Amino acid sequence: MVRMAEALVRLEELAASPIVSTLSNAFADAGYELALVGGPVRDAMLGRPVNDFDFTTNARPDDILRVVTPISDAQWDIGREFGTIGARIHGETVEITTYRADTYDGVTRKPVVAFGDTLSGDLSRRDFTVNAMALRLPQATLEDPTGGVDDLIAATLRTPIEPEVSFGDDPLRMMRAARFQAQLGFHVDDASRDAIAAMTESITHVSAERIQAELSKLLLTDHPRPGIELLVDSGLADIVLPELPALRLEADEHHHHKDVYQHSLTVLEQAISYEKERHPGAEPDLVLRWAALLHDIGKPATRKLGPGNTVTFYHHDLIGSKLAKKRLGALRYDTATIKAVARLVELHMRFFGYTEAAWADSAVRRYVRDAGDLLERLHMLTRADVTTRNRRKADRLAFAYDDLEHRIEELAAQEELDAVRPDLDGNEIQKLLGIAPGREVGEAYRWLMELRLDEGPLGPEEASARLVEWWGQRS
């Protein structure tokens, strides 16, 4: 709950901070207006940490650069065409943007910049009223022409102008509504919800890169579920992430009390909990969160009805891995992220064989080898995938995974399992067998790797004898 007296005190403290006061004094001395705007003002009033410093001014880009150069140790103007100059002041990055009155070209939905002359005009073109408040400097007076304070108190997301006009100007604002609903714990007002549902097709005018950025920001929030639900309920996900709403029609054979969509959201929440529990203070893990959300997207394509109306989803892990790779590729994610998420989706069912029969050491080694540097994420994903309400079953699975992790640790201590290699390298194989580099060396190396996984470290002498024997039989 926002207490205005406390919020105003926090704004005054923010205005007096070294970064803000340095900038405000410099712009005042140069005869220009300056205001801290948007997220920093909103977060300060909510008592949240202020991490970004965004300012707006009536100064034009060249004038901004001239004012900030003497008080900063770095400047950049890559946003000059949009009126934005960046600088580093007191070790913090700030952005200062000329008052804007954006219009959009109606085709690509890219902003066509028109510089404005007033702070109120600039605020009225922003996405939501809670982001359309400004702290005018150096006076430290709050400017709120669109009712952002009332919406902040009511925890409501509302557009400053008619939502159809705002979302029509930039359809990405519909996805921002989902992100802010998750990030702030606010609810999107009915008019905006109705407009989003009616205008979903307009998101196709937005580039994949911009959509990707919003989805990442949403997943990296502490509680992404409300935002994801808005994307699905409004129909936006049918366009930007269609594999997710498709899960609503599928019943999960392991979790009869939920459909796969709800199960996937729960897995995401539990993965985030494990992430925070096992790595407190670490940055949010986008790869793990994507894997948790997408781990079952292969189920619609693999759903089969069996005797007694039983439902199976054989090989949904392999199909899901391919679908995840395709979707994240369409969203223009980098290759490393795509490969990691797809691999986790592919491996997420591997553990459940461990609960059916004890694994030999060789199977544990293969589990670690196949996971590679994703092993810790696979631990968290697999544990998060247990959402059954049957306490006995949940405890059995938890105990089984505890046992698997313990065995991995024991084997790692014995064998340096995280860096498993054959006992001989490629050069030693060539010398021992008298062969040149080529396909045969690779075959021998792979045979030694399987031997290493099956029996553990043998040592160079034993491995050499076994390889010579195998080579002779092969020849």
CSV table of C-alpha atoms in Angstrom, one decimal:
chain,number,residue,atom,x,y,z
A,1,MET,CA,0.0,0.0,0.0
A,2,VAL,CA,1.3,3.5,-0.9
A,3,ARG,CA,1.4,6.0,1.9
A,4,MET,CA,1.7,9.4,0.2
A,5,ALA,CA,3.6,11.1,3.1
A,6,GLU,CA,6.3,8.4,3.0
A,7,ALA,CA,6.3,8.4,-0.8
A,8,LEU,CA,6.9,12.1,-1.0
A,9,VAL,CA,9.8,11.9,1.5
A,10,ARG,CA,11.4,9.2,-0.6
A,11,LEU,CA,11.1,11.4,-3.7
A,12,GLU,CA,12.8,14.3,-1.8
A,13,GLU,CA,15.6,11.9,-0.8
A,14,LEU,CA,15.9,10.8,-4.4
A,15,ALA,CA,16.1,14.4,-5.6
A,16,ALA,CA,18.9,15.1,-3.1
A,17,SER,CA,21.0,12.0,-4.2
A,18,PRO,CA,24.4,12.8,-5.8
A,19,ILE,CA,23.4,11.7,-9.3
A,20,VAL,CA,20.1,13.5,-9.4
A,21,SER,CA,21.3,16.7,-7.8
A,22,THR,CA,24.4,16.9,-10.0
A,23,LEU,CA,22.3,16.7,-13.1
A,24,SER,CA,19.5,19.0,-11.9
A,25,ASN,CA,22.0,21.7,-10.9
A,26,ALA,CA,23.8,21.4,-14.3
A,27,PHE,CA,20.6,21.8,-16.3
A,28,ALA,CA,19.3,24.6,-14.1
A,29,ASP,CA,22.5,26.5,-14.5
A,30,ALA,CA,22.3,26.1,-18.3
A,31,GLY,CA,18.7,27.4,-18.3
A,32,TYR,CA,17.0,24.1,-19.2
A,33,GLU,CA,14.1,22.2,-17.5
A,34,LEU,CA,14.8,18.7,-16.2
A,35,ALA,CA,12.6,16.0,-14.6
A,36,LEU,CA,13.2,12.5,-13.4
A,37,VAL,CA,10.5,10.5,-15.1
A,38,GLY,CA,8.7,7.1,-15.3
A,39,GLY,CA,10.0,4.0,-13.6
A,40,PRO,CA,12.4,5.7,-11.0
A,41,VAL,CA,9.6,7.9,-9.8
A,42,ARG,CA,7.1,5.0,-9.6
A,43,ASP,CA,9.6,2.7,-7.8
A,44,ALA,CA,10.7,5.4,-5.3
A,45,MET,CA,7.0,6.0,-4.4
A,46,LEU,CA,6.5,2.2,-4.0
A,47,GLY,CA,9.6,1.9,-1.8
A,48,ARG,CA,11.3,-0.3,-4.4
A,49,PRO,CA,15.0,0.0,-5.3
A,50,VAL,CA,15.7,2.6,-8.0
A,51,ASN,CA,18.0,1.0,-10.5
A,52,ASP,CA,17.5,3.1,-13.7
A,53,PHE,CA,17.7,6.9,-13.9
A,54,ASP,CA,15.6,8.3,-16.8
A,55,PHE,CA,15.4,12.0,-17.2
A,56,THR,CA,13.5,14.3,-19.6
A,57,THR,CA,14.2,17.9,-20.6
A,58,ASN,CA,13.3,20.6,-23.0
A,59,ALA,CA,16.9,20.7,-24.1
A,60,ARG,CA,17.7,19.3,-27.6
A,61,PRO,CA,20.2,16.4,-27.9
A,62,ASP,CA,23.2,18.6,-28.8
A,63,ASP,CA,22.4,20.8,-25.8
A,64,ILE,CA,22.1,17.8,-23.5
A,65,LEU,CA,25.4,16.5,-24.6
A,66,ARG,CA,27.0,19.9,-24.0
A,67,VAL,CA,25.5,20.0,-20.5
A,68,VAL,CA,26.5,16.5,-19.4
A,69,THR,CA,30.0,16.3,-20.8
A,70,PRO,CA,31.7,18.3,-18.0
A,71,ILE,CA,29.9,16.4,-15.2
A,72,SER,CA,30.3,12.8,-16.6
A,73,ASP,CA,33.2,10.5,-17.3
A,74,ALA,CA,31.5,9.0,-20.4
A,75,GLN,CA,28.8,9.9,-22.9
A,76,TRP,CA,27.1,8.2,-25.8
A,77,ASP,CA,24.6,9.3,-28.3
A,78,ILE,CA,23.4,6.1,-29.9
A,79,GLY,CA,19.8,7.2,-29.1
A,80,ARG,CA,20.3,10.7,-30.6
A,81,GLU,CA,17.7,10.1,-33.3
A,82,PHE,CA,15.1,9.5,-30.6
A,83,GLY,CA,16.4,12.5,-28.6
A,84,THR,CA,18.3,10.4,-26.0
A,85,ILE,CA,21.8,11.0,-24.7
A,86,GLY,CA,23.4,8.6,-22.3
A,87,ALA,CA,26.1,9.3,-19.7
A,88,ARG,CA,27.9,7.9,-16.7
A,89,ILE,CA,27.8,10.1,-13.6
A,90,HIS,CA,29.1,9.0,-10.2
A,91,GLY,CA,29.4,5.5,-11.5
A,92,GLU,CA,25.8,5.2,-12.6
A,93,THR,CA,24.3,5.2,-16.1
A,94,VAL,CA,21.7,7.8,-16.8
A,95,GLU,CA,19.6,8.6,-19.9
A,96,ILE,CA,18.3,12.1,-20.7
A,97,THR,CA,15.7,12.5,-23.4
A,98,THR,CA,14.2,15.6,-25.0
A,99,TYR,CA,10.5,16.0,-24.4
A,100,ARG,CA,8.8,13.9,-27.0
A,101,ALA,CA,5.5,13.9,-28.9
A,102,ASP,CA,5.9,10.6,-30.7
A,103,THR,CA,3.8,9.5,-33.6
A,104,TYR,CA,4.0,6.1,-35.2
A,105,ASP,CA,4.3,5.2,-38.9
A,106,GLY,CA,1.3,2.8,-38.9
A,107,VAL,CA,3.2,0.1,-40.7
A,108,THR,CA,6.3,-1.0,-38.7
A,109,ARG,CA,5.1,0.7,-35.5
A,110,LYS,CA,8.4,2.3,-35.1
A,111,PRO,CA,8.2,5.7,-33.5
A,112,VAL,CA,8.6,8.8,-35.7
A,113,VAL,CA,10.1,11.2,-33.3
A,114,ALA,CA,8.7,14.7,-33.0
A,115,PHE,CA,10.3,16.7,-30.2
A,116,GLY,CA,7.9,18.3,-27.7
A,117,ASP,CA,8.1,21.5,-25.7
A,118,THR,CA,6.2,20.6,-22.4
A,119,LEU,CA,6.6,18.1,-19.7
A,120,SER,CA,2.9,17.4,-19.5
A,121,GLY,CA,2.8,16.7,-23.3
A,122,ASP,CA,5.7,14.3,-22.9
A,123,LEU,CA,4.0,12.4,-20.0
A,124,SER,CA,0.7,12.0,-21.8
A,125,ARG,CA,2.3,9.9,-24.6
A,126,ARG,CA,3.7,7.3,-22.1
A,127,ASP,CA,2.4,3.7,-21.8
A,128,PHE,CA,0.6,3.7,-18.3
A,129,THR,CA,-0.3,6.4,-15.9
A,130,VAL,CA,1.9,5.0,-13.1
A,131,ASN,CA,4.8,5.5,-15.6
A,132,ALA,CA,3.6,9.0,-16.5
A,133,MET,CA,4.6,10.7,-13.3
A,134,ALA,CA,7.7,13.0,-13.1
A,135,LEU,CA,9.7,14.6,-10.4
A,136,ARG,CA,10.4,18.2,-11.6
A,137,LEU,CA,13.9,19.3,-10.7
A,138,PRO,CA,15.5,20.9,-8.9
A,139,GLN,CA,12.2,21.9,-7.1
A,140,ALA,CA,11.4,18.2,-6.4
A,141,THR,CA,7.8,18.7,-7.2
A,142,LEU,CA,5.6,15.8,-8.4
A,143,GLU,CA,4.0,16.2,-11.8
A,144,ASP,CA,1.0,13.9,-12.4
A,145,PRO,CA,-1.2,15.1,-15.2
A,146,THR,CA,-2.8,11.6,-15.9
A,147,GLY,CA,-3.8,10.4,-12.4
A,148,GLY,CA,-0.9,8.1,-11.8
A,149,VAL,CA,-0.9,8.6,-8.1
A,150,ASP,CA,-4.5,7.4,-7.8
A,151,ASP,CA,-3.7,4.4,-9.9
A,152,LEU,CA,-0.5,3.7,-7.9
A,153,ILE,CA,-2.6,3.7,-4.7
A,154,ALA,CA,-5.2,1.4,-6.4
A,155,ALA,CA,-2.5,-0.9,-7.9
A,156,THR,CA,-4.0,-0.4,-11.3
A,157,LEU,CA,-2.5,-0.3,-14.8
A,158,ARG,CA,-4.3,2.2,-17.0
A,159,THR,CA,-3.3,4.0,-20.1
A,160,PRO,CA,-3.1,7.9,-20.0
A,161,ILE,CA,-5.3,8.1,-23.2
A,162,GLU,CA,-7.8,5.7,-24.6
A,163,PRO,CA,-6.2,2.2,-24.6
A,164,GLU,CA,-7.2,1.6,-28.3
A,165,VAL,CA,-5.2,4.7,-29.3
A,166,SER,CA,-2.3,4.0,-27.0
A,167,PHE,CA,-2.0,0.3,-28.1
A,168,GLY,CA,-2.6,1.3,-31.7
A,169,ASP,CA,0.4,3.7,-31.5
A,170,ASP,CA,2.6,0.9,-30.2
A,171,PRO,CA,1.2,-2.6,-29.8
A,172,LEU,CA,4.1,-3.7,-27.7
A,173,ARG,CA,2.4,-1.8,-24.8
A,174,MET,CA,0.0,-4.7,-24.6
A,175,MET,CA,2.9,-7.0,-23.7
A,176,ARG,CA,4.2,-4.4,-21.3
A,177,ALA,CA,0.9,-4.5,-19.5
A,178,ALA,CA,1.5,-8.2,-18.9
A,179,ARG,CA,5.1,-7.5,-17.7
A,180,PHE,CA,4.1,-4.8,-15.3
A,181,GLN,CA,1.2,-6.8,-14.0
A,182,ALA,CA,3.8,-9.4,-13.0
A,183,GLN,CA,6.6,-7.0,-11.9
A,184,LEU,CA,4.5,-4.7,-9.8
A,185,GLY,CA,1.7,-7.0,-8.7
A,186,PHE,CA,-0.9,-4.6,-10.2
A,187,HIS,CA,-4.0,-5.4,-12.2
A,188,VAL,CA,-4.7,-4.2,-15.7
A,189,ASP,CA,-8.0,-2.2,-15.8
A,190,ASP,CA,-11.0,-3.6,-17.7
A,191,ALA,CA,-10.8,-1.1,-20.5
A,192,SER,CA,-7.2,-2.0,-21.3
A,193,ARG,CA,-7.9,-5.7,-21.0
A,194,ASP,CA,-10.8,-5.4,-23.5
A,195,ALA,CA,-8.6,-3.4,-25.9
A,196,ILE,CA,-5.8,-6.0,-25.7
A,197,ALA,CA,-8.2,-8.8,-26.5
A,198,ALA,CA,-9.7,-6.9,-29.4
A,199,MET,CA,-6.3,-5.8,-30.8
A,200,THR,CA,-4.1,-8.9,-30.5
A,201,GLU,CA,-3.4,-9.1,-34.2
A,202,SER,CA,-1.7,-5.8,-34.2
A,203,ILE,CA,1.2,-7.4,-32.3
A,204,THR,CA,2.3,-8.9,-35.6
A,205,HIS,CA,3.5,-5.4,-36.6
A,206,VAL,CA,6.1,-5.5,-33.8
A,207,SER,CA,9.6,-7.0,-34.5
A,208,ALA,CA,10.5,-10.4,-33.0
A,209,GLU,CA,13.4,-8.7,-31.2
A,210,ARG,CA,11.1,-6.3,-29.3
A,211,ILE,CA,8.7,-9.1,-28.4
A,212,GLN,CA,11.7,-11.2,-27.2
A,213,ALA,CA,12.9,-8.4,-24.9
A,214,GLU,CA,9.4,-8.1,-23.3
A,215,LEU,CA,9.1,-11.9,-22.8
A,216,SER,CA,12.5,-12.0,-21.2
A,217,LYS,CA,11.7,-9.1,-18.8
A,218,LEU,CA,8.5,-10.9,-17.9
A,219,LEU,CA,10.1,-14.2,-17.2
A,220,LEU,CA,12.9,-12.5,-15.1
A,221,THR,CA,10.4,-11.0,-12.7
A,222,ASP,CA,10.0,-12.6,-9.3
A,223,HIS,CA,6.4,-13.7,-10.0
A,224,PRO,CA,5.8,-14.0,-13.8
A,225,ARG,CA,2.6,-16.1,-13.5
A,226,PRO,CA,0.1,-13.2,-13.5
A,227,GLY,CA,1.7,-11.7,-16.6
A,228,ILE,CA,1.8,-15.0,-18.5
A,229,GLU,CA,-1.9,-15.6,-17.6
A,230,LEU,CA,-2.8,-12.2,-19.1
A,231,LEU,CA,-0.9,-13.1,-22.3
A,232,VAL,CA,-2.8,-16.3,-22.6
A,233,ASP,CA,-6.2,-15.1,-21.5
A,234,SER,CA,-6.1,-12.1,-23.8
A,235,GLY,CA,-5.1,-14.1,-26.9
A,236,LEU,CA,-1.7,-12.4,-27.2
A,237,ALA,CA,0.1,-15.7,-26.5
A,238,ASP,CA,-1.7,-17.3,-29.4
A,239,ILE,CA,0.5,-15.2,-31.6
A,240,VAL,CA,3.7,-14.7,-29.7
A,241,LEU,CA,4.0,-18.0,-27.9
A,242,PRO,CA,1.2,-20.3,-29.3
A,243,GLU,CA,2.8,-23.5,-27.8
A,244,LEU,CA,1.7,-22.3,-24.3
A,245,PRO,CA,-2.1,-21.8,-24.7
A,246,ALA,CA,-2.1,-25.1,-26.7
A,247,LEU,CA,-1.3,-26.9,-23.4
A,248,ARG,CA,-4.7,-25.9,-21.9
A,249,LEU,CA,-6.4,-28.7,-23.8
A,250,GLU,CA,-4.1,-31.5,-22.6
A,251,ALA,CA,-4.5,-33.6,-19.4
A,252,ASP,CA,-1.2,-34.6,-17.9
A,253,GLU,CA,-1.0,-38.4,-17.1
A,254,HIS,CA,1.1,-37.7,-14.0
A,255,HIS,CA,-1.0,-34.8,-12.7
A,256,HIS,CA,-4.7,-35.5,-13.2
A,257,HIS,CA,-5.7,-32.6,-11.0
A,258,LYS,CA,-4.3,-30.0,-13.4
A,259,ASP,CA,-4.1,-29.5,-17.1
A,260,VAL,CA,-0.6,-29.2,-18.6
A,261,TYR,CA,-0.8,-25.4,-18.9
A,262,GLN,CA,-1.4,-24.9,-15.1
A,263,HIS,CA,1.2,-27.6,-14.4
A,264,SER,CA,3.7,-25.7,-16.5
A,265,LEU,CA,3.0,-22.4,-14.6
A,266,THR,CA,3.5,-24.2,-11.3
A,267,VAL,CA,6.8,-25.8,-12.5
A,268,LEU,CA,8.0,-22.3,-13.5
A,269,GLU,CA,7.1,-21.0,-10.0
A,270,GLN,CA,8.8,-23.9,-8.3
A,271,ALA,CA,11.9,-23.6,-10.5
A,272,ILE,CA,12.2,-19.9,-9.4
A,273,SER,CA,11.9,-21.0,-5.8
A,274,TYR,CA,14.7,-23.6,-6.2
A,275,GLU,CA,16.8,-21.0,-8.0
A,276,LYS,CA,16.5,-18.5,-5.1
A,277,GLU,CA,17.0,-21.3,-2.5
A,278,ARG,CA,20.1,-22.8,-4.1
A,279,HIS,CA,21.7,-19.6,-5.4
A,280,PRO,CA,20.6,-16.8,-3.2
A,281,GLY,CA,21.4,-13.3,-4.5
A,282,ALA,CA,22.3,-14.6,-8.0
A,283,GLU,CA,20.8,-13.0,-11.1
A,284,PRO,CA,17.5,-14.6,-12.4
A,285,ASP,CA,18.2,-17.5,-14.7
A,286,LEU,CA,16.4,-17.0,-18.0
A,287,VAL,CA,17.5,-20.4,-19.4
A,288,LEU,CA,16.0,-22.3,-16.5
A,289,ARG,CA,12.8,-20.3,-16.6
A,290,TRP,CA,12.3,-20.8,-20.3
A,291,ALA,CA,13.0,-24.5,-19.9
A,292,ALA,CA,10.4,-24.7,-17.0
A,293,LEU,CA,7.8,-22.9,-19.0
A,294,LEU,CA,8.3,-24.9,-22.2
A,295,HIS,CA,9.3,-28.3,-20.8
A,296,ASP,CA,5.9,-30.0,-21.7
A,297,ILE,CA,5.1,-28.2,-25.0
A,298,GLY,CA,5.6,-31.5,-26.9
A,299,LYS,CA,2.6,-33.0,-25.2
A,300,PRO,CA,-0.1,-31.8,-27.6
A,301,ALA,CA,1.7,-33.4,-30.6
A,302,THR,CA,2.3,-36.7,-28.8
A,303,ARG,CA,-1.0,-37.2,-26.9
A,304,LYS,CA,-2.4,-40.7,-27.3
A,305,LEU,CA,-5.5,-42.3,-25.7
A,306,GLY,CA,-5.0,-45.9,-24.4
A,307,PRO,CA,-7.1,-48.6,-22.8
A,308,GLY,CA,-9.4,-47.3,-20.1
A,309,ASN,CA,-9.1,-43.7,-21.4
A,310,THR,CA,-5.5,-43.5,-20.2
A,311,VAL,CA,-3.5,-40.7,-21.7
A,312,THR,CA,0.2,-41.0,-22.8
A,313,PHE,CA,2.7,-38.5,-24.2
A,314,TYR,CA,5.5,-40.7,-25.3
A,315,HIS,CA,8.6,-38.9,-26.5
A,316,HIS,CA,7.1,-35.5,-25.7
A,317,ASP,CA,10.5,-34.5,-24.3
A,318,LEU,CA,12.2,-35.0,-27.7
A,319,ILE,CA,9.4,-33.3,-29.7
A,320,GLY,CA,9.2,-30.5,-27.1
A,321,SER,CA,13.0,-29.9,-27.4
A,322,LYS,CA,12.6,-29.4,-31.2
A,323,LEU,CA,9.5,-27.1,-30.7
A,324,ALA,CA,11.4,-25.0,-28.1
A,325,LYS,CA,14.3,-24.6,-30.4
A,326,LYS,CA,12.0,-23.5,-33.2
A,327,ARG,CA,10.1,-21.0,-31.1
A,328,LEU,CA,13.1,-19.4,-29.4
A,329,GLY,CA,14.7,-19.2,-32.8
A,330,ALA,CA,11.7,-17.3,-34.2
A,331,LEU,CA,12.0,-15.0,-31.2
A,332,ARG,CA,15.6,-14.3,-32.2
A,333,TYR,CA,17.2,-15.6,-29.1
A,334,ASP,CA,21.0,-16.2,-29.2
A,335,THR,CA,22.3,-19.7,-30.1
A,336,ALA,CA,23.6,-20.5,-26.7
A,337,THR,CA,20.2,-19.8,-25.0
A,338,ILE,CA,18.3,-21.8,-27.6
A,339,LYS,CA,20.6,-24.8,-27.3
A,340,ALA,CA,20.6,-24.7,-23.5
A,341,VAL,CA,16.8,-24.5,-23.2
A,342,ALA,CA,16.2,-27.2,-25.9
A,343,ARG,CA,18.7,-29.5,-24.1
A,344,LEU,CA,17.0,-29.1,-20.8
A,345,VAL,CA,13.6,-29.8,-22.3
A,346,GLU,CA,15.0,-32.9,-23.9
A,347,LEU,CA,16.5,-34.2,-20.7
A,348,HIS,CA,13.8,-33.3,-18.2
A,349,MET,CA,12.2,-36.8,-18.2
A,350,ARG,CA,15.5,-38.7,-17.8
A,351,PHE,CA,15.4,-38.8,-14.0
A,352,PHE,CA,12.0,-40.6,-13.8
A,353,GLY,CA,13.7,-43.8,-14.9
A,354,TYR,CA,15.8,-43.6,-11.7
A,355,THR,CA,12.7,-44.0,-9.6
A,356,GLU,CA,11.7,-47.2,-11.4
A,357,ALA,CA,15.0,-49.1,-10.9
A,358,ALA,CA,18.4,-48.4,-9.4
A,359,TRP,CA,20.9,-47.0,-11.9
A,360,ALA,CA,24.3,-48.5,-12.3
A,361,ASP,CA,27.2,-46.1,-11.9
A,362,SER,CA,27.5,-46.0,-15.7
A,363,ALA,CA,24.0,-44.6,-16.0
A,364,VAL,CA,24.8,-41.9,-13.4
A,365,ARG,CA,27.9,-41.0,-15.4
A,366,ARG,CA,25.9,-40.7,-18.6
A,367,TYR,CA,23.3,-38.5,-16.9
A,368,VAL,CA,26.1,-36.2,-15.8
A,369,ARG,CA,27.8,-36.3,-19.2
A,370,ASP,CA,24.6,-35.6,-21.1
A,371,ALA,CA,23.7,-32.7,-18.9
A,372,GLY,CA,27.2,-31.2,-19.1
A,373,ASP,CA,27.3,-27.7,-17.7
A,374,LEU,CA,23.5,-27.7,-17.5
A,375,LEU,CA,23.5,-30.2,-14.7
A,376,GLU,CA,22.6,-27.8,-11.9
A,377,ARG,CA,19.8,-26.4,-13.9
A,378,LEU,CA,18.6,-29.9,-14.7
A,379,HIS,CA,18.6,-30.6,-11.0
A,380,MET,CA,16.3,-27.7,-10.3
A,381,LEU,CA,14.1,-28.3,-13.4
A,382,THR,CA,13.5,-32.0,-12.5
A,383,ARG,CA,12.7,-31.2,-8.9
A,384,ALA,CA,10.3,-28.4,-10.0
A,385,ASP,CA,8.5,-30.8,-12.3
A,386,VAL,CA,7.0,-32.6,-9.3
A,387,THR,CA,3.7,-30.9,-8.7
A,388,THR,CA,1.6,-33.9,-7.5
A,389,ARG,CA,-0.7,-33.3,-4.5
A,390,ASN,CA,0.0,-36.9,-3.4
A,391,ARG,CA,2.4,-36.3,-0.5
A,392,ARG,CA,3.7,-39.8,-0.5
A,393,LYS,CA,4.5,-39.7,-4.2
A,394,ALA,CA,6.1,-36.3,-3.9
A,395,ASP,CA,8.2,-37.5,-0.9
A,396,ARG,CA,9.3,-40.6,-2.8
A,397,LEU,CA,10.4,-38.5,-5.8
A,398,ALA,CA,12.2,-36.0,-3.6
A,399,PHE,CA,14.1,-38.8,-1.8
A,400,ALA,CA,15.0,-40.4,-5.1
A,401,TYR,CA,16.5,-37.2,-6.4
A,402,ASP,CA,18.3,-36.6,-3.2
A,403,ASP,CA,19.8,-40.0,-3.6
A,404,LEU,CA,20.8,-39.3,-7.2
A,405,GLU,CA,22.5,-36.0,-6.3
A,406,HIS,CA,24.3,-37.8,-3.5
A,407,ARG,CA,25.6,-40.5,-5.9
A,408,ILE,CA,26.7,-37.8,-8.4
A,409,GLU,CA,28.6,-36.0,-5.7
A,410,GLU,CA,30.2,-39.3,-4.5
A,411,LEU,CA,31.2,-40.3,-8.1
A,412,ALA,CA,32.5,-36.8,-8.8
A,413,ALA,CA,34.7,-36.9,-5.7
A,414,GLN,CA,36.1,-40.3,-6.9
A,415,GLU,CA,36.5,-39.6,-10.5
A,416,GLU,CA,36.2,-35.8,-11.3
A,417,LEU,CA,33.0,-36.7,-13.0
A,418,ASP,CA,32.3,-33.3,-14.3
A,419,ALA,CA,35.3,-33.6,-16.7
A,420,VAL,CA,35.0,-37.2,-17.7
A,421,ARG,CA,37.4,-38.1,-20.5
A,422,PRO,CA,38.7,-41.4,-21.9
A,423,ASP,CA,42.0,-42.6,-20.4
A,424,LEU,CA,43.8,-42.0,-23.7
A,425,ASP,CA,43.6,-38.9,-25.8
A,426,GLY,CA,43.6,-38.7,-29.6
A,427,ASN,CA,47.4,-38.5,-30.0
A,428,GLU,CA,47.9,-41.5,-27.8
A,429,ILE,CA,45.4,-43.5,-29.7
A,430,GLN,CA,47.1,-42.7,-33.0
A,431,LYS,CA,50.5,-43.7,-31.6
A,432,LEU,CA,49.3,-46.9,-30.0
A,433,LEU,CA,47.3,-48.1,-33.0
A,434,GLY,CA,49.6,-46.7,-35.7
A,435,ILE,CA,46.9,-44.8,-37.5
A,436,ALA,CA,46.7,-41.3,-39.0
A,437,PRO,CA,44.2,-38.6,-37.9
A,438,GLY,CA,40.7,-39.4,-39.2
A,439,ARG,CA,37.5,-41.3,-38.7
A,440,GLU,CA,39.1,-44.3,-37.1
A,441,VAL,CA,40.6,-42.2,-34.3
A,442,GLY,CA,37.1,-40.8,-33.6
A,443,GLU,CA,35.7,-44.4,-33.4
A,444,ALA,CA,38.4,-45.5,-31.0
A,445,TYR,CA,37.9,-42.4,-28.9
A,446,ARG,CA,34.2,-43.0,-28.6
A,447,TRP,CA,34.8,-46.7,-27.7
A,448,LEU,CA,37.1,-45.7,-24.9
A,449,MET,CA,34.6,-43.1,-23.7
A,450,GLU,CA,31.9,-45.8,-23.4
A,451,LEU,CA,34.3,-48.0,-21.6
A,452,ARG,CA,35.2,-45.1,-19.3
A,453,LEU,CA,31.5,-44.5,-18.5
A,454,ASP,CA,30.7,-48.2,-18.0
A,455,GLU,CA,33.7,-49.1,-15.8
A,456,GLY,CA,35.1,-45.8,-14.5
A,457,PRO,CA,38.8,-44.8,-14.8
A,458,LEU,CA,41.1,-47.7,-15.9
A,459,GLY,CA,44.4,-46.0,-16.2
A,460,PRO,CA,46.5,-45.6,-19.3
A,461,GLU,CA,48.0,-49.1,-19.2
A,462,GLU,CA,44.8,-51.0,-18.8
A,463,ALA,CA,43.0,-48.8,-21.3
A,464,SER,CA,45.8,-49.3,-23.8
A,465,ALA,CA,45.6,-53.1,-23.5
A,466,ARG,CA,41.8,-53.1,-23.9
A,467,LEU,CA,41.9,-50.8,-26.9
A,468,VAL,CA,44.5,-52.9,-28.7
A,469,GLU,CA,42.3,-56.0,-28.0
A,470,TRP,CA,39.2,-54.2,-29.3
A,471,TRP,CA,41.1,-52.9,-32.4
A,472,GLY,CA,42.4,-56.4,-33.2
A,473,GLN,CA,38.9,-57.9,-33.0
A,474,ARG,CA,37.5,-55.0,-35.1
A,475,SER,CA,40.2,-55.5,-37.8
